[in-house]
CSV table of C-alpha atoms in Angstrom, one decimal:
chain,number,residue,atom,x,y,z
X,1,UNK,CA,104.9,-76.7,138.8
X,2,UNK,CA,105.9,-73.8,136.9
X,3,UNK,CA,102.8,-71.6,138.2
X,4,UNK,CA,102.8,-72.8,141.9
X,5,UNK,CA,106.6,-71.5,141.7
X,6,UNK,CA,105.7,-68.4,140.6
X,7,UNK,CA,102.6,-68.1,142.8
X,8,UNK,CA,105.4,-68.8,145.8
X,9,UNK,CA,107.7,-66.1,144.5
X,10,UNK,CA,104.9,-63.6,144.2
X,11,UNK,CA,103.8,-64.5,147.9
X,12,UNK,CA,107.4,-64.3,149.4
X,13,UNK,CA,107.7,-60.9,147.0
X,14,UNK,CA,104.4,-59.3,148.6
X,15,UNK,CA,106.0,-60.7,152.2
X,16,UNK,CA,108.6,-58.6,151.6
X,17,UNK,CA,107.3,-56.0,150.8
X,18,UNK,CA,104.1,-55.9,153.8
X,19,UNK,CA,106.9,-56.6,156.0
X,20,UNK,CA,108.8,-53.9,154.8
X,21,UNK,CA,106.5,-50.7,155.2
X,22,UNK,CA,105.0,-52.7,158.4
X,23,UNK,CA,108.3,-51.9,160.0
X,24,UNK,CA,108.6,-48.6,158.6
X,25,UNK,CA,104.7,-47.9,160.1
X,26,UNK,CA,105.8,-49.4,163.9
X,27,UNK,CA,107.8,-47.9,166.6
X,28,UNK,CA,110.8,-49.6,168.0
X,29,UNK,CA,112.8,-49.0,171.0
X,30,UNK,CA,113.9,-45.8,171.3
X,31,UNK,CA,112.2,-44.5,168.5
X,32,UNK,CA,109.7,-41.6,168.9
X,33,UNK,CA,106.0,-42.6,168.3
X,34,UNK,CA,103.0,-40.2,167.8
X,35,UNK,CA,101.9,-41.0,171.8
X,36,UNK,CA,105.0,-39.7,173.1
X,37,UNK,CA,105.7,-36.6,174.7
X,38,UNK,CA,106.7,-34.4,172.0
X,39,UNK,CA,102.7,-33.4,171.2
X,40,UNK,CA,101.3,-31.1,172.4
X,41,UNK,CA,103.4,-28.4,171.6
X,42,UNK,CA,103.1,-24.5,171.0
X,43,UNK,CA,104.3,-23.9,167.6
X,44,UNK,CA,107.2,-20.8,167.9
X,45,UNK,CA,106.7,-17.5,165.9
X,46,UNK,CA,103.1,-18.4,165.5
X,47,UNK,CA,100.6,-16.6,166.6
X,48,UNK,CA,96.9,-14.4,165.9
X,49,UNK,CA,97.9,-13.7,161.9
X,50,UNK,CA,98.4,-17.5,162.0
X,51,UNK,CA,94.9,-18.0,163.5
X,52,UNK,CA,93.3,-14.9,161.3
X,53,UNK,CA,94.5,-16.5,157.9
X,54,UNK,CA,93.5,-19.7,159.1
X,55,UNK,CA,89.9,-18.9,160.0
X,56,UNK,CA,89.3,-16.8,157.2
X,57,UNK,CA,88.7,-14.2,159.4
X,58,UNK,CA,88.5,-10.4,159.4
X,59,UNK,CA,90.2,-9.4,162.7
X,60,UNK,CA,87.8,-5.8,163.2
X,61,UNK,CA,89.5,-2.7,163.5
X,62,UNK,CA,88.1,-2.1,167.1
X,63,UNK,CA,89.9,-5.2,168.4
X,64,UNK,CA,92.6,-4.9,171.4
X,65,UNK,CA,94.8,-6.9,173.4
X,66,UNK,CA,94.6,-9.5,170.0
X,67,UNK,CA,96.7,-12.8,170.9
X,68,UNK,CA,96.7,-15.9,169.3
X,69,UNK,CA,98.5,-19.4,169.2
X,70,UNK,CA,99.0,-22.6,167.3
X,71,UNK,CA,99.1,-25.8,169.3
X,72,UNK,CA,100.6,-28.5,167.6
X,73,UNK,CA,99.2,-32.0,168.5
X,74,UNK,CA,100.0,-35.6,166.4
X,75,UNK,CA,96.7,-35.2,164.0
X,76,UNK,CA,96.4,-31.6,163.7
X,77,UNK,CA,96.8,-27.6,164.6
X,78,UNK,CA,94.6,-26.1,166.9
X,79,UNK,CA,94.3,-22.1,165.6
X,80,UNK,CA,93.4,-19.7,169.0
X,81,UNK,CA,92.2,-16.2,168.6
X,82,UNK,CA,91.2,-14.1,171.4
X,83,UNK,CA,91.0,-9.8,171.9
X,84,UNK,CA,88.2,-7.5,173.2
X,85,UNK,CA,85.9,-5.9,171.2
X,86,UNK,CA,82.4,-4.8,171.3
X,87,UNK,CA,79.0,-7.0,172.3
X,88,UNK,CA,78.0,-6.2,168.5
X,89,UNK,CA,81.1,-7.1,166.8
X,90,UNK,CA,81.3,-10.4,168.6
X,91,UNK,CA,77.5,-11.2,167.5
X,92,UNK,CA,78.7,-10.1,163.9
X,93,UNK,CA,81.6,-12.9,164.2
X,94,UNK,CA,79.7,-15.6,165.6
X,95,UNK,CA,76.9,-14.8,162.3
X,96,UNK,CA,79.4,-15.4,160.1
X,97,UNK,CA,80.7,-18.5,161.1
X,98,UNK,CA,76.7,-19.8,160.1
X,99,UNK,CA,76.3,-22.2,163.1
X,100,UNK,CA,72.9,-23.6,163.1
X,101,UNK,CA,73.1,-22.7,166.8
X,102,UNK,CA,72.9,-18.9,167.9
X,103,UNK,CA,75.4,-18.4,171.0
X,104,UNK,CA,74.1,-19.3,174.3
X,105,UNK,CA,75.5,-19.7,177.7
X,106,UNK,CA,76.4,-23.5,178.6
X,107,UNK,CA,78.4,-24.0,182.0
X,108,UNK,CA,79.3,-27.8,180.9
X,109,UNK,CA,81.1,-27.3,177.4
X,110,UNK,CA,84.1,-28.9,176.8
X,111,UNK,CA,85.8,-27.0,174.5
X,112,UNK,CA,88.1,-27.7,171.7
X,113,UNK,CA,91.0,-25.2,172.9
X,114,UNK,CA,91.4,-27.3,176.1
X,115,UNK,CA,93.4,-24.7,178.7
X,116,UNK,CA,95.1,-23.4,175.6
X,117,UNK,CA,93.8,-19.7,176.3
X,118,UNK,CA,95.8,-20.3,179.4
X,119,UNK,CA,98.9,-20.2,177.4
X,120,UNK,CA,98.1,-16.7,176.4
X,121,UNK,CA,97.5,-15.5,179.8
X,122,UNK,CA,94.1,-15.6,179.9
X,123,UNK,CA,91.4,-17.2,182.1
X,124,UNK,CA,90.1,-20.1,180.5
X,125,UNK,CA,86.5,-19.1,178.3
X,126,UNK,CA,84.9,-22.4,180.6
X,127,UNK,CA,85.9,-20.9,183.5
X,128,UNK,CA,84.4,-17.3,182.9
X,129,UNK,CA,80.8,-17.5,184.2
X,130,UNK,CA,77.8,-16.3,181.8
X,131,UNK,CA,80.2,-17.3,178.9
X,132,UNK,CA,78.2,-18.1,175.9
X,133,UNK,CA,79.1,-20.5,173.1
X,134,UNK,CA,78.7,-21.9,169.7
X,135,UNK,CA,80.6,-24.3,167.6
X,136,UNK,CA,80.2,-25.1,164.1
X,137,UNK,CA,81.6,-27.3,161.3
X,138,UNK,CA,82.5,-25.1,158.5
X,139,UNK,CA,82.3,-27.8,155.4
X,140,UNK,CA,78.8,-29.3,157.2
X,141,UNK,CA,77.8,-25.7,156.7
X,142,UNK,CA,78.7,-25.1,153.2
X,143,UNK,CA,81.1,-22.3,154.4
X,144,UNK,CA,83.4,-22.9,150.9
X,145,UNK,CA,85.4,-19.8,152.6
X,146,UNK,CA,87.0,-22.0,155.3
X,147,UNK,CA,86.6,-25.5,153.6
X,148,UNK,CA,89.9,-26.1,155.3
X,149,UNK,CA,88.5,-26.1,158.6
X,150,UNK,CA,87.2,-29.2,159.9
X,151,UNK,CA,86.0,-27.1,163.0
X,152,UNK,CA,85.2,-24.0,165.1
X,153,UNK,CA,84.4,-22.6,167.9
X,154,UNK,CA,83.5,-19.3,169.3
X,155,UNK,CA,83.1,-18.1,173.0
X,156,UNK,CA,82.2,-14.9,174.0
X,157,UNK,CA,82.5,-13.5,177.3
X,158,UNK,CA,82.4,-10.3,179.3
X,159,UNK,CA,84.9,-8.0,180.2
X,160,UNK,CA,84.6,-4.7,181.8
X,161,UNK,CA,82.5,-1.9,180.5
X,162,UNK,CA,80.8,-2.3,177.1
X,163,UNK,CA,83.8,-5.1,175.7
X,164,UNK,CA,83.5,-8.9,175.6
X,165,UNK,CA,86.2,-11.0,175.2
X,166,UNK,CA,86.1,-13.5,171.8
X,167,UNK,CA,87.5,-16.7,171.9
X,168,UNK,CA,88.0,-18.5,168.8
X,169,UNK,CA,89.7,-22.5,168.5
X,170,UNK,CA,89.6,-23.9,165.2
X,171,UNK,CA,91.2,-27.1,163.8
């Protein structure tokens, strides 16, 4: 009697308890849940020295008109990185990000920035024609210089003259 007792007290103890951080895990009315429409948001005061530190990057000397952003969504941070620069700097960036996959033009890519570059005034990398792209996942890589990157992506399109626009998203 003595051990089904405590095997009852135990039970109504771990009741308790799952019942407890249940409630604490579950939305209830009026309370904010993680689909709601606080996400996605632009992060304030962030912006490309976010993205650069993030990416382990080494913004080059030769960029201009250098913006970035940080979208904050319920998971995660999405890191954007855009500026001109030259056809042979961009191929030096996307090398070091050691895709298996050289850059190559692909008109049905999705990309991970959604119509983020949008937010920074500029047309959308999916929507510039002859765009080429890449993507890579830094820690599938071996990349130990961004093994806090679960992803990237790199788009590289022209502008006018000898300059390309790079577009970098990472998460």
């Amino acid at each position: 009697m003595n051990h089904t007792r405590r095997t009852v007290n135990r039970l109504a103890a771990v009741s308790v308890v799952v019942g407890l951080l249940t409630a604490g895990c579950t939305t209830g009315q009026g309370s904010r849940g993680t689909d709601d429409d606080r996400y996605p948001y632009w992060e304030k005061g962030a912006g490309a020295s976010d993205a650069v530190e993030f990416m382990n990057l080494e913004l080059p000397q030769s960029a201009t008109q250098v913006k970035g952003a940080v979208r904050v969504q319920p998971q995660e941070r999405v890191y954007l990185l855009s500026f001109l620069t030259s056809e042979e700097t961009a191929e030096s960036i996307a090398d070091d990000l050691r895709s298996e996959h050289p850059l190559k033009a692909d008109p049905d890519t999705d990309s991970l920035s959604g119509d983020g570059f949008e937010h920074l005034g500029l047309t959308s990398p999916q929507d510039i024609k002859g765009v080429r792209t890449t993507g890579v996942c830094p820690p599938c890589v071996g990349d130990e210089r961004r093994s806090n990157v679960q992803g990237m992506e790199i788009h590289v399109g022209q502008d006018s003259g000898d300059r390309v626009r790079v577009y970098l998203a990472a998460y």
